[in-house]
XYZ file of C-alpha atoms in Angstrom:
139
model
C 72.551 66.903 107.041
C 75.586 68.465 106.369
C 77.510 70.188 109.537
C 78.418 73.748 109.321
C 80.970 75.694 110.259
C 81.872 79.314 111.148
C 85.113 80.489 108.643
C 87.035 83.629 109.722
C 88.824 85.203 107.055
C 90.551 88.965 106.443
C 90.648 89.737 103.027
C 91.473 93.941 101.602
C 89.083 96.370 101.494
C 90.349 97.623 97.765
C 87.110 97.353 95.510
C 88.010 94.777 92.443
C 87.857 97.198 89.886
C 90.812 98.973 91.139
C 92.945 95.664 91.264
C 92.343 94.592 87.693
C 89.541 92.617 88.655
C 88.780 91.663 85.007
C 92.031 90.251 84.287
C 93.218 86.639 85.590
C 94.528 86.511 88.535
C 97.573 84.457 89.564
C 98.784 84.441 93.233
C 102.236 85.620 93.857
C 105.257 83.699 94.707
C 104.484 82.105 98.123
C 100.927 82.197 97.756
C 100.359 86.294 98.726
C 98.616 88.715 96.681
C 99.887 91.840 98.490
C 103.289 91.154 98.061
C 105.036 93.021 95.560
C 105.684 91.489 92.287
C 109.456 90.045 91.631
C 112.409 92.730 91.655
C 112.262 92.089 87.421
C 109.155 94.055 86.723
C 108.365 97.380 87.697
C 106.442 97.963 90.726
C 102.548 99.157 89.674
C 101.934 102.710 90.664
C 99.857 102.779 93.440
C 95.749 104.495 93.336
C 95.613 107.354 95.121
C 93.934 106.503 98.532
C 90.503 108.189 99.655
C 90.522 111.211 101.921
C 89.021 108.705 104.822
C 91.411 105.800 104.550
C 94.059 108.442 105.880
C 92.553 107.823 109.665
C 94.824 107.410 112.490
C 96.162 104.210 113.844
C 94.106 100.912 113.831
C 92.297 99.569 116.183
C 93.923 96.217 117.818
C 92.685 93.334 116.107
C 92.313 94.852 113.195
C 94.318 95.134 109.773
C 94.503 98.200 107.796
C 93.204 97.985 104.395
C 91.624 94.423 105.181
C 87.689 93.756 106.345
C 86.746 90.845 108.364
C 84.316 88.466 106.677
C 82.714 85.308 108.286
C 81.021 82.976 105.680
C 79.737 80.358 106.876
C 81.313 77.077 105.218
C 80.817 73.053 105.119
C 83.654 71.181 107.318
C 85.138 69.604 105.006
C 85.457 72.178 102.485
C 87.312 74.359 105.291
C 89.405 71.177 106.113
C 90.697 70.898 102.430
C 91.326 74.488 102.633
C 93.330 74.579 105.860
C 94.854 71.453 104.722
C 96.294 73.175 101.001
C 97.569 75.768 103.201
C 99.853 73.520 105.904
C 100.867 71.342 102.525
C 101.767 74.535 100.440
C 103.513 76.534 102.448
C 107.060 75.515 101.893
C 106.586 75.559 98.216
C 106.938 78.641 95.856
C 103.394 79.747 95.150
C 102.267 77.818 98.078
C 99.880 79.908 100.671
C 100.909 81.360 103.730
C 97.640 81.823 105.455
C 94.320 80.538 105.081
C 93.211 84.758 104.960
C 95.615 84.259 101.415
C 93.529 81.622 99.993
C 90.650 82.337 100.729
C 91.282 85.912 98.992
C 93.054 84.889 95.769
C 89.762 82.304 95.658
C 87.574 84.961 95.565
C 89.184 87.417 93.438
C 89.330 84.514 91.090
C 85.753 83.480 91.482
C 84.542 87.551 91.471
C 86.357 87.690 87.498
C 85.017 84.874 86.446
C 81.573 85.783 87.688
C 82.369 89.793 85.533
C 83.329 88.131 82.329
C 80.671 85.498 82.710
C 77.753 87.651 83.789
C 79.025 91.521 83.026
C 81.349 91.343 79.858
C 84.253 91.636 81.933
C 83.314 94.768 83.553
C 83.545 95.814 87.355
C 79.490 94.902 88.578
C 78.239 97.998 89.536
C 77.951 99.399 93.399
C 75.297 97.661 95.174
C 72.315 100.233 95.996
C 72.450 99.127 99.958
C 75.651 98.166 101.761
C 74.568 95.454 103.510
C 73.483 92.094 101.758
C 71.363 89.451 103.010
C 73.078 87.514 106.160
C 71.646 84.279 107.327
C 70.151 81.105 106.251
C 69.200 81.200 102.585
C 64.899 80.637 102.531
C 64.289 77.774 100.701
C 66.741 75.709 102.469
C-alpha cells in the first residue's frame, strides 16, 4: 500500500485561457511564472481585471490572485518534488518554491491535456464549481 500524503500548494486564480494556455509553456528565469519576462522583450499588456477582483485588502494567509489547493500526493513523488526545488534553486531556471513547480507542472500538464483532448482550445467552464473531492471509487 502506498502511503499518502497531504500537498499544500498556492497556485493563481487566472483561468488558462487568459494565460495562453494553448501555447507551451516554459518557466521563467529562476523557475517563476509571475515574474516578468527579461528587460529585452516587451512587457505583455495586462487583461483587464473583473469588477470583483478589485476587493479590499487580503485576508492574512492569503495571496491575492492565488487559490489554495491541497491534492493529495504519494511521498515520494512530493519528496522528488521538494527535492528539484532545494537542488534548483541557485541555478537560472531553477524553482524558488515548491507553490512554483507545482504551478508551471500543471499549466504544462492542463495544455497538453487541450491540444490532446480539445484541439488546443481552452476546455469549456465546468457546469458546477466544485469537482469531486475524496477517494476515487474503485480504489
Amino acid at each position: 500500500m502506498t502511503e499518502r500524503i497531504e500537498l499544500t500548494a498556492v497556485v493563481e486564480a487566472t483561468p488558462l485561457s487568459q494565460q495562453g494556455a494553448s501555447e507551451e509553456h516554459e518557466p521563467e528565469p529562476g523557475g517563476r511564472s509571475d515574474l516578468p519576462a527579461a528587460p529585452t522583450e516587451p512587457p505583455p499588456a495586462a487583461p483587464a481585471a473583473p469588477a470583483e477582483a478589485k476587493a479590499g485588502p487580503v485576508p492574512r494567509g492569503q495571496v491575492a490572485g492565488k487559490e489554495k489547493v491541497q491534492p493529495y500526493i504519494t511521498t515520494a513523488v512530493a519528496e522528488a518534488a521538494r527535492n528539484a526545488v532545494v537542488a534548483t534553486t541557485p541555478y537560472e531556471g531553477g524553482y524558488q518554491s515548491l507553490s512554483d513547480l507545482i504551478e508551471d507542472a500543471i499549466v504544462e500538464k492542463v495544455a497538453k491535456l487541450q491540444r490532446t483532448f480539445n484541439e488546443g482550445n481552452p476546455f469549456p467552464e465546468r457546469p458546477r464549481k466544485r469537482i469531486r473531492t475524496g477517494r476515487p471509487l474503485g480504489r
